[in-house]
């Protein structure tokens, strides 16, 4: 079993990172041999899409950064988890850059050369400081939309509100952290 976890935050040590670690702990508690790949978009080398459309000609992007490696891991996984904080009721720019740069490998590109060879399941997590669920719904919808273009079936959407800091998460969301741990543990 292979899992790819993407921290959609600019920070590699906040709430999204903690939730991903909980998920990975759940996986490893049951399956010590599971392959788990983890990325933080804030640490990745991601360049903005140039809109040149060369990928529609040969299925490749003209840029050479971490995108092809990340997408390669996504498309060879059994499960993909993306956790993103709310930046003005949307995904952070770093995660949006990954989404945009996946155009060469999405189902709208007839020349794509990388695609999933098996069924992949997806988990979307949104975390925000405020109370309004509607803003997290926008983020969850963006992640699910991304999954859809890669042929990934979303099996779980988790919304966590009132979480501005990691301490907020730890002090007020033990049930959600446990739910994410158990979700990892329930995988084959």
Short mmCIF file of C-alpha atoms in Angstrom, two decimals:
data_model
loop_
_atom_site.label_atom_id
_atom_site.label_comp_id
_atom_site.label_asym_id
_atom_site.label_seq_id
_atom_site.Cartn_x
_atom_site.Cartn_y
_atom_site.Cartn_z
CA UNK A 1 0.00 0.00 0.00
CA UNK A 2 1.28 3.45 -0.95
CA UNK A 3 0.02 6.74 0.46
CA UNK A 4 0.97 10.21 -0.69
CA UNK A 5 0.27 13.02 1.75
CA UNK A 6 0.41 16.64 0.69
CA UNK A 7 0.58 19.44 3.20
CA UNK A 8 -1.02 22.31 1.30
CA UNK A 9 0.35 24.87 3.73
CA UNK A 10 3.27 27.22 3.38
CA UNK A 11 4.41 25.89 6.77
CA UNK A 12 5.71 22.39 7.43
CA UNK A 13 5.08 22.43 11.19
CA UNK A 14 1.50 23.64 11.70
CA UNK A 15 -1.94 22.10 11.99
CA UNK A 16 -1.98 20.49 8.54
CA UNK A 17 1.41 18.88 9.21
CA UNK A 18 0.15 17.51 12.53
CA UNK A 19 -2.99 16.05 10.92
CA UNK A 20 -0.88 14.37 8.24
CA UNK A 21 1.43 12.92 10.89
CA UNK A 22 -1.62 11.54 12.71
CA UNK A 23 -2.82 9.91 9.49
CA UNK A 24 0.62 8.43 8.83
CA UNK A 25 0.82 7.14 12.43
CA UNK A 26 -2.49 5.40 11.87
CA UNK A 27 -1.22 3.79 8.67
CA UNK A 28 2.06 2.69 10.28
CA UNK A 29 0.31 1.30 13.37
CA UNK A 30 -1.31 -1.35 11.19
CA UNK A 31 1.05 -1.67 8.24
CA UNK A 32 4.70 -1.05 9.07
CA UNK A 33 5.67 -1.82 5.46
CA UNK A 34 3.36 0.77 3.91
CA UNK A 35 5.12 3.22 1.64
CA UNK A 36 4.29 6.77 2.67
CA UNK A 37 5.45 9.78 0.70
CA UNK A 38 4.99 13.23 2.18
CA UNK A 39 5.31 16.70 0.66
CA UNK A 40 4.86 20.21 1.99
CA UNK A 41 4.10 22.60 -0.87
CA UNK A 42 5.82 25.37 1.08
CA UNK A 43 9.10 23.44 0.88
CA UNK A 44 8.69 22.17 -2.70
CA UNK A 45 10.24 23.77 -5.76
CA UNK A 46 7.06 24.82 -7.60
CA UNK A 47 7.01 27.40 -10.36
CA UNK A 48 3.88 29.17 -11.58
CA UNK A 49 2.20 27.89 -14.73
CA UNK A 50 3.27 30.01 -17.72
CA UNK A 51 0.07 29.31 -19.65
CA UNK A 52 2.14 28.38 -22.72
CA UNK A 53 0.01 25.27 -23.45
CA UNK A 54 3.09 23.31 -24.61
CA UNK A 55 1.84 20.46 -22.42
CA UNK A 56 -1.13 20.13 -24.77
CA UNK A 57 1.31 19.39 -27.58
CA UNK A 58 3.62 16.82 -25.98
CA UNK A 59 2.14 16.03 -22.55
CA UNK A 60 5.09 17.56 -20.71
CA UNK A 61 5.63 20.86 -18.93
CA UNK A 62 8.45 23.08 -20.13
CA UNK A 63 9.48 23.72 -16.53
CA UNK A 64 11.72 21.44 -14.51
CA UNK A 65 10.81 21.50 -10.82
CA UNK A 66 9.19 19.16 -8.27
CA UNK A 67 5.77 18.92 -9.95
CA UNK A 68 6.39 15.82 -12.08
CA UNK A 69 7.84 13.94 -9.09
CA UNK A 70 4.90 14.89 -6.84
CA UNK A 71 2.32 14.00 -9.48
CA UNK A 72 4.19 10.75 -10.19
CA UNK A 73 3.83 9.79 -6.53
CA UNK A 74 0.18 10.80 -6.50
CA UNK A 75 -0.64 8.72 -9.58
CA UNK A 76 1.12 5.60 -8.25
CA UNK A 77 -0.56 5.74 -4.83
CA UNK A 78 -3.47 3.81 -3.41
CA UNK A 79 -4.52 6.76 -1.24
CA UNK A 80 -3.81 10.50 -1.47
CA UNK A 81 -4.44 12.92 1.37
CA UNK A 82 -4.33 16.67 0.89
CA UNK A 83 -4.64 18.91 3.95
CA UNK A 84 -4.93 22.65 3.35
CA UNK A 85 -5.41 25.70 5.53
CA UNK A 86 -7.73 28.52 4.54
CA UNK A 87 -6.06 31.55 3.02
CA UNK A 88 -8.86 34.05 2.43
CA UNK A 89 -11.39 31.23 2.01
CA UNK A 90 -9.29 29.41 -0.57
CA UNK A 91 -6.29 27.10 -0.84
CA UNK A 92 -2.87 28.72 -0.34
CA UNK A 93 -1.05 29.97 -3.45
CA UNK A 94 1.54 27.20 -3.15
CA UNK A 95 -1.13 24.49 -3.37
CA UNK A 96 -2.94 26.32 -6.17
CA UNK A 97 0.37 26.40 -8.05
CA UNK A 98 0.60 22.61 -7.77
CA UNK A 99 -2.99 22.30 -8.99
CA UNK A 100 -2.32 24.59 -11.95
CA UNK A 101 0.90 22.85 -12.85
CA UNK A 102 -0.78 19.46 -12.92
CA UNK A 103 -2.44 20.44 -16.23
CA UNK A 104 -0.07 18.22 -18.26
CA UNK A 105 -1.32 15.17 -16.31
CA UNK A 106 -5.03 15.96 -15.90
CA UNK A 107 -7.89 14.39 -17.86
CA UNK A 108 -8.46 17.59 -19.85
CA UNK A 109 -5.11 17.10 -21.58
CA UNK A 110 -5.44 14.59 -24.46
CA UNK A 111 -1.62 14.34 -24.69
CA UNK A 112 -1.00 13.49 -21.04
CA UNK A 113 1.71 10.91 -20.56
CA UNK A 114 1.23 10.25 -16.84
CA UNK A 115 -2.04 8.83 -15.60
CA UNK A 116 -3.24 6.52 -12.87
CA UNK A 117 -2.99 2.85 -13.73
CA UNK A 118 -5.21 1.78 -10.83
CA UNK A 119 -8.00 3.07 -8.62
CA UNK A 120 -6.87 5.79 -6.22
CA UNK A 121 -8.80 7.05 -3.20
CA UNK A 122 -8.57 10.61 -1.92
CA UNK A 123 -9.01 12.38 1.40
CA UNK A 124 -9.50 16.14 1.59
CA UNK A 125 -8.95 18.11 4.79
CA UNK A 126 -9.54 21.84 5.27
CA UNK A 127 -8.46 23.82 8.34
CA UNK A 128 -9.41 27.42 9.09
CA UNK A 129 -9.25 29.90 11.94
CA UNK A 130 -12.83 31.14 11.67
CA UNK A 131 -16.12 29.45 12.42
CA UNK A 132 -17.84 29.42 9.03
CA UNK A 133 -18.01 25.97 7.45
CA UNK A 134 -18.84 27.51 4.05
CA UNK A 135 -15.26 28.70 3.62
CA UNK A 136 -13.88 25.24 4.31
CA UNK A 137 -16.37 23.85 1.79
CA UNK A 138 -14.69 25.96 -0.90
CA UNK A 139 -11.32 24.42 -0.02
CA UNK A 140 -12.70 20.89 0.12
CA UNK A 141 -14.39 21.45 -3.25
CA UNK A 142 -11.10 22.67 -4.76
CA UNK A 143 -9.26 19.57 -3.54
CA UNK A 144 -12.04 17.28 -4.74
CA UNK A 145 -12.05 19.03 -8.12
CA UNK A 146 -8.29 18.47 -8.38
CA UNK A 147 -8.73 14.80 -7.46
CA UNK A 148 -11.43 14.43 -10.10
CA UNK A 149 -9.15 15.57 -12.92
CA UNK A 150 -6.60 12.95 -11.86
CA UNK A 151 -9.16 10.15 -11.61
CA UNK A 152 -9.01 10.04 -7.81
CA UNK A 153 -12.22 9.18 -5.96
CA UNK A 154 -12.76 11.31 -2.87
CA UNK A 155 -13.74 9.02 0.00
CA UNK A 156 -13.58 11.48 2.90
CA UNK A 157 -13.89 15.24 3.42
CA UNK A 158 -12.95 16.66 6.81
CA UNK A 159 -13.54 20.25 7.89
CA UNK A 160 -11.86 21.70 10.96
CA UNK A 161 -12.75 25.23 12.05
CA UNK A 162 -11.65 27.54 14.88
CA UNK A 163 -8.02 26.49 14.48
CA UNK A 164 -5.62 29.38 14.10
CA UNK A 165 -2.62 27.68 15.68
CA UNK A 166 -1.35 24.17 16.30
CA UNK A 167 -2.22 24.67 19.97
CA UNK A 168 -5.85 25.38 18.95
CA UNK A 169 -5.88 22.08 17.07
CA UNK A 170 -4.34 20.12 19.93
CA UNK A 171 -6.54 21.69 22.62
CA UNK A 172 -9.88 21.71 20.81
CA UNK A 173 -9.90 19.00 18.16
CA UNK A 174 -8.80 15.75 19.75
CA UNK A 175 -11.81 13.98 18.18
CA UNK A 176 -10.86 15.07 14.66
CA UNK A 177 -7.21 14.13 15.19
CA UNK A 178 -8.30 10.70 16.39
CA UNK A 179 -10.68 10.36 13.43
CA UNK A 180 -7.81 11.03 11.02
CA UNK A 181 -5.55 8.58 12.87
CA UNK A 182 -8.29 5.92 12.71
CA UNK A 183 -8.82 6.65 9.01
CA UNK A 184 -5.14 5.88 8.38
CA UNK A 185 -5.38 2.78 10.56
CA UNK A 186 -8.42 1.51 8.64
CA UNK A 187 -6.58 1.35 5.31
CA UNK A 188 -5.59 -2.08 3.98
#
